[in-house]
CSV table of C-alpha atoms and ligand atoms in Angstrom, one decimal:
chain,number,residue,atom,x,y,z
A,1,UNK,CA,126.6,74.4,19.9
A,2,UNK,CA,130.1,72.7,19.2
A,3,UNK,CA,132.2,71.4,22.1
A,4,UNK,CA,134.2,74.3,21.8
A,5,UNK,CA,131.8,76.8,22.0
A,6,UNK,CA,130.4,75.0,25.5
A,7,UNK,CA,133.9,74.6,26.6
A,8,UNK,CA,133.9,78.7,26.3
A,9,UNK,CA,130.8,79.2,28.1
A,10,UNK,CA,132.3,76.5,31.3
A,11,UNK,CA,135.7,79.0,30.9
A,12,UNK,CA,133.6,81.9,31.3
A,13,UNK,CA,131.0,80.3,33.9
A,14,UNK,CA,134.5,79.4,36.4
A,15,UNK,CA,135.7,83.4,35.7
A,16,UNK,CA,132.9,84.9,36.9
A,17,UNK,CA,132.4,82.6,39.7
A,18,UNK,CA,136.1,83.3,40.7
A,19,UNK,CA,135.4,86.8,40.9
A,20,UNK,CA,132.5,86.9,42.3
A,21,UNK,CA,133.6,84.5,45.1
A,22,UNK,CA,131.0,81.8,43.6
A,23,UNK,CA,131.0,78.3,45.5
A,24,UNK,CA,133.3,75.4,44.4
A,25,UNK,CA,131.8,73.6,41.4
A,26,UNK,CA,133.8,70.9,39.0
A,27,UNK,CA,133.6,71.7,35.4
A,28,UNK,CA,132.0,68.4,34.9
A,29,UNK,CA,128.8,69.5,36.7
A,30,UNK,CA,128.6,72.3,35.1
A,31,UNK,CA,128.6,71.1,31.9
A,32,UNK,CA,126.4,68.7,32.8
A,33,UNK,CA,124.1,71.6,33.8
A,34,UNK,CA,124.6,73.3,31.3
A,35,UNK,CA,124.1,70.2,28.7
A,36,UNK,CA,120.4,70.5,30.1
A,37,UNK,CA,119.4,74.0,29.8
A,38,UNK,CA,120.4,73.9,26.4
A,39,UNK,CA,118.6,70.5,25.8
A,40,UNK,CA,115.3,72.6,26.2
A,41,UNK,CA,116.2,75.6,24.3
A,42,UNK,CA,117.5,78.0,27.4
A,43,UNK,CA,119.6,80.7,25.4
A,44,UNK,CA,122.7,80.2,26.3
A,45,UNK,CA,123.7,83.3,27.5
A,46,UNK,CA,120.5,82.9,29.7
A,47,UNK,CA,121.9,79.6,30.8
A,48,UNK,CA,125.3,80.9,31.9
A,49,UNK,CA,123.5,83.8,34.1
A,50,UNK,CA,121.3,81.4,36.0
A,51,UNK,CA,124.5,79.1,36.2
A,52,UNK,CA,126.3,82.0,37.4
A,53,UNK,CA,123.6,83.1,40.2
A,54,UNK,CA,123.3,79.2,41.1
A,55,UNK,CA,126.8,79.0,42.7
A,56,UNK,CA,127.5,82.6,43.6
A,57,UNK,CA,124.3,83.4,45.6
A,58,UNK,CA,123.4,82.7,49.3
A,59,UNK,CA,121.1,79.6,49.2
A,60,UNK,CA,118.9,79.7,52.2
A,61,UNK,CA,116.9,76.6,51.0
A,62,UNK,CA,117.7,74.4,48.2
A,63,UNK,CA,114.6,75.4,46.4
A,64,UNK,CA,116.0,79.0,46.1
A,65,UNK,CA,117.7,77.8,42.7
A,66,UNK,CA,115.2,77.7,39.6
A,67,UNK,CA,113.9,73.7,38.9
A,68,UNK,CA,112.7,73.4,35.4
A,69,UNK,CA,108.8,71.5,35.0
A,70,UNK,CA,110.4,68.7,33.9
A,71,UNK,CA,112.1,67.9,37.3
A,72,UNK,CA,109.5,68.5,39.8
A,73,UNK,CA,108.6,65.9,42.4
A,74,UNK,CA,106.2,65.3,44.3
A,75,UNK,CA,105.8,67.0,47.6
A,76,UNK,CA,108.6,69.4,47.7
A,77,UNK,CA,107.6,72.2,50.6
A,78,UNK,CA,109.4,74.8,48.3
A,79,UNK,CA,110.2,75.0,44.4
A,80,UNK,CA,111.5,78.0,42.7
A,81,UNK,CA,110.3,77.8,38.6
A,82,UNK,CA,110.1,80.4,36.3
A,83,UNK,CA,107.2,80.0,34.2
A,84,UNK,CA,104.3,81.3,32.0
A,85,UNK,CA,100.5,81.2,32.5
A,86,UNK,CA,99.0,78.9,30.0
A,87,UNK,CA,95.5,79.1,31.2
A,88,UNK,CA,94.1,80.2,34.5
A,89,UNK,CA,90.3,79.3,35.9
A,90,UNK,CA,88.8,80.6,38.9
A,91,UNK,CA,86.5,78.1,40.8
A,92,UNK,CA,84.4,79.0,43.7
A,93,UNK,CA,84.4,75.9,46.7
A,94,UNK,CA,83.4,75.8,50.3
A,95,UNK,CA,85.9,75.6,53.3
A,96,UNK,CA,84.5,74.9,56.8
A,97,UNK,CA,80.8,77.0,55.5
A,98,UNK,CA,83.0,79.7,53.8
A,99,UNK,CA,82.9,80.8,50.3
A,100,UNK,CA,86.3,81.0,48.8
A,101,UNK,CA,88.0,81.3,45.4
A,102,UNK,CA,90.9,79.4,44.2
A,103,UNK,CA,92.5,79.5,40.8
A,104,UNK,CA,93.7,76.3,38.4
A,105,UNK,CA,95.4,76.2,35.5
A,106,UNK,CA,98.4,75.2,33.8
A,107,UNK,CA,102.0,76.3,33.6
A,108,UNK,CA,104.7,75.8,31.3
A,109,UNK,CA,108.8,76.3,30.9
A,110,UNK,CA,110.9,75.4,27.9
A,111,UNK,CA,111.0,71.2,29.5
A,112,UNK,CA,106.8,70.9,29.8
A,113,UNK,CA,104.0,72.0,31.4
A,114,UNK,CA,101.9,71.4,34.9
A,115,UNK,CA,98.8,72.0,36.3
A,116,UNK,CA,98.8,74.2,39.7
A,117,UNK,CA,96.0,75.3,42.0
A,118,UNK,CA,96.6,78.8,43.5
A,119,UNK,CA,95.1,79.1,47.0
A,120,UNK,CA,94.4,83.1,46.7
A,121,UNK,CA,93.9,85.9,43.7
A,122,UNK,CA,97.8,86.2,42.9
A,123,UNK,CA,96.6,89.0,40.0
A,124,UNK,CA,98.1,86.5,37.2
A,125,UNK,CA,96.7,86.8,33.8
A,126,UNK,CA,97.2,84.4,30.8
A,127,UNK,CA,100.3,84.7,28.8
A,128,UNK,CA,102.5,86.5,31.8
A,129,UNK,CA,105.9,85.1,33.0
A,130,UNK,CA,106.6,84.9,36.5
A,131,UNK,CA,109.3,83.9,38.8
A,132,UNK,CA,107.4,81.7,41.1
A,133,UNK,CA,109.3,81.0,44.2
A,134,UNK,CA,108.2,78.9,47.5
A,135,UNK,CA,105.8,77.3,45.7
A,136,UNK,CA,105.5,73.3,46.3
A,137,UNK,CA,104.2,70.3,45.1
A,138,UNK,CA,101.8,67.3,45.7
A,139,UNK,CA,100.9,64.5,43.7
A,140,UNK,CA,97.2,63.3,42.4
A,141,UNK,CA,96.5,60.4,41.0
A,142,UNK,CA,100.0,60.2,39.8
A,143,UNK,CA,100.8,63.2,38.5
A,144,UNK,CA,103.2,66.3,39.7
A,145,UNK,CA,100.8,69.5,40.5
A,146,UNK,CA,102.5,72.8,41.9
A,147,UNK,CA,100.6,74.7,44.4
A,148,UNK,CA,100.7,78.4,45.3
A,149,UNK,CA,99.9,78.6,49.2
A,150,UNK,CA,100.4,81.9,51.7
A,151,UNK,CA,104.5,81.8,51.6
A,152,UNK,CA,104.0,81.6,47.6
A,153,UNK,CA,105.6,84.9,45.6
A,154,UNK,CA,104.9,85.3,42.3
A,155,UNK,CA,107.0,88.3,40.8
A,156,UNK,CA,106.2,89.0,36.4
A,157,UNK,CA,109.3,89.2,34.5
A,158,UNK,CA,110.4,89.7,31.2
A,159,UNK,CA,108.2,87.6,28.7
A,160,UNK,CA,111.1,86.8,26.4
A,161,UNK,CA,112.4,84.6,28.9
A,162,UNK,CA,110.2,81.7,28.4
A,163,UNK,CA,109.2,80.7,24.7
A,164,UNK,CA,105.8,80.3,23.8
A,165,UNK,CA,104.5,77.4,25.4
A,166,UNK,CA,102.8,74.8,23.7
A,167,UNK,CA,99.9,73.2,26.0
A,168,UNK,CA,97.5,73.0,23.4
A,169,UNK,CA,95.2,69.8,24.3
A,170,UNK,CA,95.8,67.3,21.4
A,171,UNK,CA,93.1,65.7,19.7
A,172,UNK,CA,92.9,61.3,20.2
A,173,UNK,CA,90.8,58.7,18.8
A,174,UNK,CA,90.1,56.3,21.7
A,175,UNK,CA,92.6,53.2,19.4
A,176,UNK,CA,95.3,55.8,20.1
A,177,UNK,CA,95.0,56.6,23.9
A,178,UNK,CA,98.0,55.5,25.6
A,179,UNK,CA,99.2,55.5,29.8
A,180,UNK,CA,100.8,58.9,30.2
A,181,UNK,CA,99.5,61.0,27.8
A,182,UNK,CA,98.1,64.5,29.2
A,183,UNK,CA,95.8,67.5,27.9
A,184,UNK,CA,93.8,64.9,25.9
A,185,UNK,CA,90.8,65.6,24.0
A,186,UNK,CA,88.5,63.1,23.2
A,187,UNK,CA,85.0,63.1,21.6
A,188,UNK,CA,83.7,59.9,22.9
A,189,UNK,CA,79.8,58.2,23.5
A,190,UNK,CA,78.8,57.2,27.1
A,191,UNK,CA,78.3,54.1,26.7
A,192,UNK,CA,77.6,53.0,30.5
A,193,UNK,CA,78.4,54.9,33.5
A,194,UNK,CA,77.9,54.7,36.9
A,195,UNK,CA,78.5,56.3,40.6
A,196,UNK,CA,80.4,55.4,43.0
A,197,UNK,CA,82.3,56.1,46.4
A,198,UNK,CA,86.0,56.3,46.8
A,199,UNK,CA,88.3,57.5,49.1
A,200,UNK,CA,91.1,60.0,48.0
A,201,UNK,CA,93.9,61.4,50.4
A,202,UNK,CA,91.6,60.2,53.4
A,203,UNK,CA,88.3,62.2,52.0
A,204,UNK,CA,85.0,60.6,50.4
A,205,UNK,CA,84.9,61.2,46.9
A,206,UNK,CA,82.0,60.4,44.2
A,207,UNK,CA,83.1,59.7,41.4
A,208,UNK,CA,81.9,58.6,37.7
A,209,UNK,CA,83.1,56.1,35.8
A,210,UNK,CA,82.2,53.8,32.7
A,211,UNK,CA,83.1,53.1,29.9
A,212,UNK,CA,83.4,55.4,26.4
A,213,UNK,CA,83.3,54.7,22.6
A,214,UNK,CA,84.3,56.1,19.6
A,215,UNK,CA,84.1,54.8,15.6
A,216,UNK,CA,87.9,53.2,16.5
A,217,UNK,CA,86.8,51.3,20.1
A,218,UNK,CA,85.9,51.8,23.6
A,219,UNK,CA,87.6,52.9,26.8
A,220,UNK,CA,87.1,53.2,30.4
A,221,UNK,CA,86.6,56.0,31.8
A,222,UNK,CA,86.7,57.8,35.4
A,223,UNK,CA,85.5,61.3,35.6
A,224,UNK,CA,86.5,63.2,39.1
A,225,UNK,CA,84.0,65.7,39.3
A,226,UNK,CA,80.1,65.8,38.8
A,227,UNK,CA,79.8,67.0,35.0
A,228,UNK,CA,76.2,65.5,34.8
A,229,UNK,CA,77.2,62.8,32.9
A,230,UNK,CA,74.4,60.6,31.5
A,231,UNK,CA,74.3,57.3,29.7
A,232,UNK,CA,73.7,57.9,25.7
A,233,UNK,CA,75.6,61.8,25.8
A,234,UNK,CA,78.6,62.3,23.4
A,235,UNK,CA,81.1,64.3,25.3
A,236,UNK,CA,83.8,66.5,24.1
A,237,UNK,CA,86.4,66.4,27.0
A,238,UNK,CA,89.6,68.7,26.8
A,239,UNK,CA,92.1,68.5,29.0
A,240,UNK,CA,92.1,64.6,30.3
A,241,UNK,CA,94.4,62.0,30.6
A,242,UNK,CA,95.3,58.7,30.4
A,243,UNK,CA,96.6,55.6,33.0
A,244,UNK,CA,97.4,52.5,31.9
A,245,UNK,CA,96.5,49.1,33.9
A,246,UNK,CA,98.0,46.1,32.7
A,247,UNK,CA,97.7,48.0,28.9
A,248,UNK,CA,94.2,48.7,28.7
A,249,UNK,CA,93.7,52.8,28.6
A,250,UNK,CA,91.9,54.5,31.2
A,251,UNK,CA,90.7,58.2,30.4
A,252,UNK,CA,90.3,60.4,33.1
A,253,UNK,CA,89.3,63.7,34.0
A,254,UNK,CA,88.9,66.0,36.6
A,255,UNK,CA,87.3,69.5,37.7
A,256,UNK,CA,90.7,71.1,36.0
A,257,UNK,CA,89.0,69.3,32.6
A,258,UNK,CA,86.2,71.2,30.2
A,259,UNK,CA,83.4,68.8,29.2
A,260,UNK,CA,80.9,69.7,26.4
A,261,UNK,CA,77.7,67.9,25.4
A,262,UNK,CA,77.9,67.7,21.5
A,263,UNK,CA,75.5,67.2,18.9
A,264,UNK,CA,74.7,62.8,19.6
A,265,UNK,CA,74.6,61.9,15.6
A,266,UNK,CA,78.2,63.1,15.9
A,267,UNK,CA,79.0,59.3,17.0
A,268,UNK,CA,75.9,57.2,16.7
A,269,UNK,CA,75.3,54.6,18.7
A,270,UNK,CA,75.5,51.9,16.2
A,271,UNK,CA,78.9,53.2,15.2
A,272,UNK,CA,80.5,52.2,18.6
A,273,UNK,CA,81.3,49.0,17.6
A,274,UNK,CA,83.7,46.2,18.8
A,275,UNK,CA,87.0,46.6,16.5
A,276,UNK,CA,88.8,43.8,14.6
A,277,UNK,CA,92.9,44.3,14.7
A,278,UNK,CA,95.6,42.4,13.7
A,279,UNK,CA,97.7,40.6,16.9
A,280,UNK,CA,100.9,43.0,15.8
A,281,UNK,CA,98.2,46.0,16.2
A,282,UNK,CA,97.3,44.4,19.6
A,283,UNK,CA,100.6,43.7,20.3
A,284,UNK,CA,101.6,47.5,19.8
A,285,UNK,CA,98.8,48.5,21.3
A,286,UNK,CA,99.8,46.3,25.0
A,287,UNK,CA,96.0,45.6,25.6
A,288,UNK,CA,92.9,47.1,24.6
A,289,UNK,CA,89.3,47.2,25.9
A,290,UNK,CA,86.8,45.3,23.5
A,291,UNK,CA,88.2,43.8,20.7
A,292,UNK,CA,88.3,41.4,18.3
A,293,UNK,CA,91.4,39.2,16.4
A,294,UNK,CA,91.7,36.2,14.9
A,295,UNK,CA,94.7,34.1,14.7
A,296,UNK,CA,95.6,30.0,14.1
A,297,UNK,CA,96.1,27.9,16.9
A,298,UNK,CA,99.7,27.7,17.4
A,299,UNK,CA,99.6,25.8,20.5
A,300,UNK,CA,97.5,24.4,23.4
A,301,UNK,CA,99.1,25.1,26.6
A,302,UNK,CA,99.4,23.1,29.7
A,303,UNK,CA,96.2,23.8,32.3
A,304,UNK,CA,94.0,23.2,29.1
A,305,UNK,CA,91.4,20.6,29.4
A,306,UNK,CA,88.9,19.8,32.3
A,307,UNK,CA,90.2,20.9,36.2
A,308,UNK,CA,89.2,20.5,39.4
A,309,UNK,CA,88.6,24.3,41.2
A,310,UNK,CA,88.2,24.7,45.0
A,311,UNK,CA,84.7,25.8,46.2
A,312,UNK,CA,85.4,28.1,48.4
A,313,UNK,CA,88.1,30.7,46.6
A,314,UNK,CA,87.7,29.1,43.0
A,315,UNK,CA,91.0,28.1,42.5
A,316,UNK,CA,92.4,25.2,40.9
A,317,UNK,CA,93.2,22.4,42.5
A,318,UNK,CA,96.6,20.4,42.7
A,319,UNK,CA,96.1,16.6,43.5
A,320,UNK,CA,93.1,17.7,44.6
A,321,UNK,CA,94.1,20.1,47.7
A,322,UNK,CA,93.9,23.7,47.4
A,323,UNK,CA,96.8,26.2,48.2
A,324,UNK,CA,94.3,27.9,50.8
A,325,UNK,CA,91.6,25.4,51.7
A,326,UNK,CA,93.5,22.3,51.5
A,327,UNK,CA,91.5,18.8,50.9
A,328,UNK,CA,88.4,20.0,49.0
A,329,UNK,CA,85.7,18.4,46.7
A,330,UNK,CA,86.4,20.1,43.9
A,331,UNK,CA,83.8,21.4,41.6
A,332,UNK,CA,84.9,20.3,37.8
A,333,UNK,CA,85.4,22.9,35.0
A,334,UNK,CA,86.7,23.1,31.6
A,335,UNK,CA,88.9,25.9,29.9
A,336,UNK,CA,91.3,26.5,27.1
A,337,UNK,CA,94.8,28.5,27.1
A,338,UNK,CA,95.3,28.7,23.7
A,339,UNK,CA,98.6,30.5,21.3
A,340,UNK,CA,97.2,32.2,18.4
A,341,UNK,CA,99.3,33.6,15.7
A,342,UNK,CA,98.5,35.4,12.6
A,343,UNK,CA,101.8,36.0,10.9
A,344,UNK,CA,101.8,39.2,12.3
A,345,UNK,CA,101.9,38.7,16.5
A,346,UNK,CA,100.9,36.5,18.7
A,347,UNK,CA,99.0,36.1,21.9
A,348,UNK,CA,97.6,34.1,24.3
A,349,UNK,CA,93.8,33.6,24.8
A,350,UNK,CA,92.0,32.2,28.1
A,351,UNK,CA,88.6,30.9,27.4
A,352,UNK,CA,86.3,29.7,29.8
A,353,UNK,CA,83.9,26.7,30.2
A,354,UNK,CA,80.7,28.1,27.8
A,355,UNK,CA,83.6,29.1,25.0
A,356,UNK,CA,85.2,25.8,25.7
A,357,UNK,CA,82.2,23.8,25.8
A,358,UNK,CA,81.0,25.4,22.5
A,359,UNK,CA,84.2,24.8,20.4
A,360,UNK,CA,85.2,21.4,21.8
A,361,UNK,CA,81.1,20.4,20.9
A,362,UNK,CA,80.8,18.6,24.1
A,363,UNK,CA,79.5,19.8,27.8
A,364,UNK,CA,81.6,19.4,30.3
A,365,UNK,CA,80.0,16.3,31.9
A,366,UNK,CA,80.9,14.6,28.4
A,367,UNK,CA,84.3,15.4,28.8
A,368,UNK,CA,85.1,14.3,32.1
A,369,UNK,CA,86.9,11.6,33.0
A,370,UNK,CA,88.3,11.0,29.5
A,371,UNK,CA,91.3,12.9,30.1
A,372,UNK,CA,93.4,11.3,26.9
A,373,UNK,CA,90.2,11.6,24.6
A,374,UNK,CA,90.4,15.2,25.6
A,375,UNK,CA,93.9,15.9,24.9
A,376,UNK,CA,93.1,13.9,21.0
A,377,UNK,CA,89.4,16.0,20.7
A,378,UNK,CA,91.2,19.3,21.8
A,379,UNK,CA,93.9,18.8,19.2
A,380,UNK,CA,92.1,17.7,16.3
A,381,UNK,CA,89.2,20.5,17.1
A,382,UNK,CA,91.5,23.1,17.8
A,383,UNK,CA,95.2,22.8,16.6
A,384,UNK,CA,96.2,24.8,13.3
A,385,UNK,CA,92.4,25.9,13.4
A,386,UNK,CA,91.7,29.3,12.8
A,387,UNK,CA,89.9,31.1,15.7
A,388,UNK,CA,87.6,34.4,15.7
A,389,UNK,CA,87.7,35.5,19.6
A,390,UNK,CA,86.8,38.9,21.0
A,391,UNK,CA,87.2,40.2,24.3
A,392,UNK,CA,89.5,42.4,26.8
A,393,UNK,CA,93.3,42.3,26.5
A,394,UNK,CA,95.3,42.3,29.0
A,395,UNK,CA,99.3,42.9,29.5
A,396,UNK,CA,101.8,40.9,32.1
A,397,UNK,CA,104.9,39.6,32.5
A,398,UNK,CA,104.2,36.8,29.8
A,399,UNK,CA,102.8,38.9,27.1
A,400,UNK,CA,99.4,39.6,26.3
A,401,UNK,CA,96.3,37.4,27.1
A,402,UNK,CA,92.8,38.3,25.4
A,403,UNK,CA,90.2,37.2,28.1
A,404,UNK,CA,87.4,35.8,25.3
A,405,UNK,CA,83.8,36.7,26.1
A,406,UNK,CA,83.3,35.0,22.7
A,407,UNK,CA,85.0,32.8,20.6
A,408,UNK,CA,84.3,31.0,17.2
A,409,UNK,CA,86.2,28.8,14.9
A,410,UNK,CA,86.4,30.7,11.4
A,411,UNK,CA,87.9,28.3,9.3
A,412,UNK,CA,88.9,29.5,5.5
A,413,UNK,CA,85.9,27.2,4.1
A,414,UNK,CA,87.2,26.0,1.1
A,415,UNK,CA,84.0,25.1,-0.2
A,416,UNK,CA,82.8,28.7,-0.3
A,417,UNK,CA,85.8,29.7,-2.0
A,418,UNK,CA,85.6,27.2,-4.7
A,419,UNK,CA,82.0,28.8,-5.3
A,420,UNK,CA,83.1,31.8,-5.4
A,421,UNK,CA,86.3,31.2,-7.7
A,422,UNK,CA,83.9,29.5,-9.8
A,423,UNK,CA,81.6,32.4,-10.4
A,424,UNK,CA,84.5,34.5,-11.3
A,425,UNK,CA,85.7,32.8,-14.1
A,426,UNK,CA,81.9,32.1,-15.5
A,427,UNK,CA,82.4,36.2,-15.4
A,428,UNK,CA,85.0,35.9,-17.2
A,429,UNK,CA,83.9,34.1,-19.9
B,1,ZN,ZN1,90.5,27.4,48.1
């Protein structure tokens, strides 16, 4: 639409509140309005009625006017949306020894979609629009669901007025899984899981968590309902989704979520396997669960070498007091904070005393007390050395650190190559 042809629609908007004794409104928030229902495909015409109704009509409660998916907030005691049924579930539970049903499902608009739990049978089927008023919302686990409760009215309207909505689940590999993403589905490997107790809005919960695998990585995984999950299944979940802490993925699922047992060969065990990226993959990726990169030492950072760490919380000490515990004996260690580039990223890497031990070629009580000869061995051991490591990545402030579980120094060994470069030319020949 041109500027002129919204400029017409404002004109018209003002006229007809004029005559219908509308409330004052600048033309600047209308357009503003107006800007968005256009932004997510609202027929203009369509656009200027609700506009119309907005500021002409009584408003007994600032919910009356129509909210679009998009802008819902968590717990708002009364919404007004106009939406259709994407999918709708009935689910018997228990309240106080009494058998009742509730409905879940999902609704969408032209902005997005959300899930909703409807407390009684509102007669809804899938694909009907409704004008859903004195509805509200409530938040779980970080994300916006609308409830339908006793003061709830749900009233079908014309289909035409919401487009076809697209909540299809999308289909992920577990490399692609990023915070935020919704309606997941992801054909994953139990590759550990196990049950525990947690405590959601003031109720126990048990819940099952773990971690997952594909043939692209791993992932951890919370489930928020008792699917009979076991150790070894390959799962087909639709309708998860996906937090984010500190970059690594978490999928999640809940009782809203189908789960399917496939066929196991589909992902053998043996083809979960820790995954070798490139540092700018990494990098994109903001932390991953599992993996493996390799890079040259670019730079040994400060807090490198043998330390002193307190005995009783572990951390290390400064001229030998700790922050907490003050004057301690300290109990030595050795680590490594190393830079490692590849051309492509880079990344920090925190390696503790085995790892450090095993590339330095010397046990800690070898290294003490020769605090220079350290700083020399560290260098010529380590700097401009090329470095396997694998482990979890993590995302901060700083950047990214890979906490190694394992670490190896994979020099290009020239020798080899020379063999090899040999044999290729006797080919040739
Ligand atoms: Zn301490």
């Amino acid at each position: 639409m041109t500027d002129d042809e919204l400029a017409q629609y404002i004109d018209d908007i003002l006229e007809e509140l004029r005559e219908n004794a509308g409330k004052e409104v600048s033309r600047e928030e209308l357009e503003k309005e107006l800007r968005r229902f256009l932004e997510y495909g609202v027929p203009p015409d369509h656009a200027k009625q609700t506009l119309v109704k907005k500021y002409t009509t009584e408003r007994p409660r600032p919910s009356a006017e129509r909210i679009l998916i998009v802008d819902l907030k968590p717990n708002e005691p009364s919404v007004h949306v106009l939406a259709r049924i994407v999918s709708i579930n009935p689910r018997e539970i228990t309240v106080k020894g009494e058998k009742r049903t509730i409905y879940y499902g999902i609704l969408g608009d032209e902005s997005g979609t959300v899930s909703f739990t409807a407390w009684k049978d509102f007669e809804v089927n899938k694909g009907d629009v409704f004008e859903i008023t004195n509805a509200y919302t409530k938040e779980w686990q970080g994300v916006v669901k609308l409830n339908f409760g006793d003061r709830t009215r749900l009233t079908k309207t014309d289909d035409a007025r919401i487009p076809e909505v697209n909540a299809e689940p999308r289909s992920f590999k577990i490399k692609d899984l990023r915070g935020g993403l919704s309606t997941v589905e992801l054909t994953a490997r139990i590759l550990e899981i196990q049950e525990r107790e947690v405590e959601a809005s003031g109720q126990k919960k048990t819940v099952y968590s773990g971690l997952l695998g594909d043939e692209t990585g791993k992932a951890q995984f919370t489930a928020w309902h008792d699917f009979g999950l076991k150790e070894d299944m390959v799962i087909k979940v639709t309708g998860g989704y996906v937090k984010a802490w500190k970059g690594i993925p978490q999928f999640s699922f809940d009782e809203k979520a189908t789960v399917e047992t496939v066929d196991a060969t589909l992902i053998p065990k043996d083809g979960v396997k820790t995954q070798h990226i490139s540092l700018s993959e990494l990098v994109d990726r903001n932390g991953a669960l599992d993996i493996e990169v390799e890079g040259t030492v670019i730079e040994i950072r400060p807090g490198s070498g043998v330390v002193s760490r307190c005995p009783q919380c572990n951390r290390v000490l400064q001229n030998g007091k700790c922050m907490t515990h003050g004057e301690v004996e300290g109990v030595p260690d050795v680590r490594l904070k190393l830079t490692l580039d590849d051309g492509t990223g880079s990344i920090g890497t925190i390696l503790s005393r085995p790892l450090a031990e095993k590339l330095l070629g010397k046990s800690l009580p070898d290294l003490q007390g020769q605090s220079e000869t350290l700083i020399t061995t560290m260098g010529k051991t380590l700097f401009g050395h090329r470095l396997l490591v694998s482990g979890n990545a993590l995302s901060d402030d700083y950047g990214i650190t890979l906490i190694a579980h394992d670490a190896t120094l994979h020099d290009f060994d020239i020798t080899k190559e020379a063999e090899h470069i040999t044999e290729e030319l006797e080919e040739l020949r």
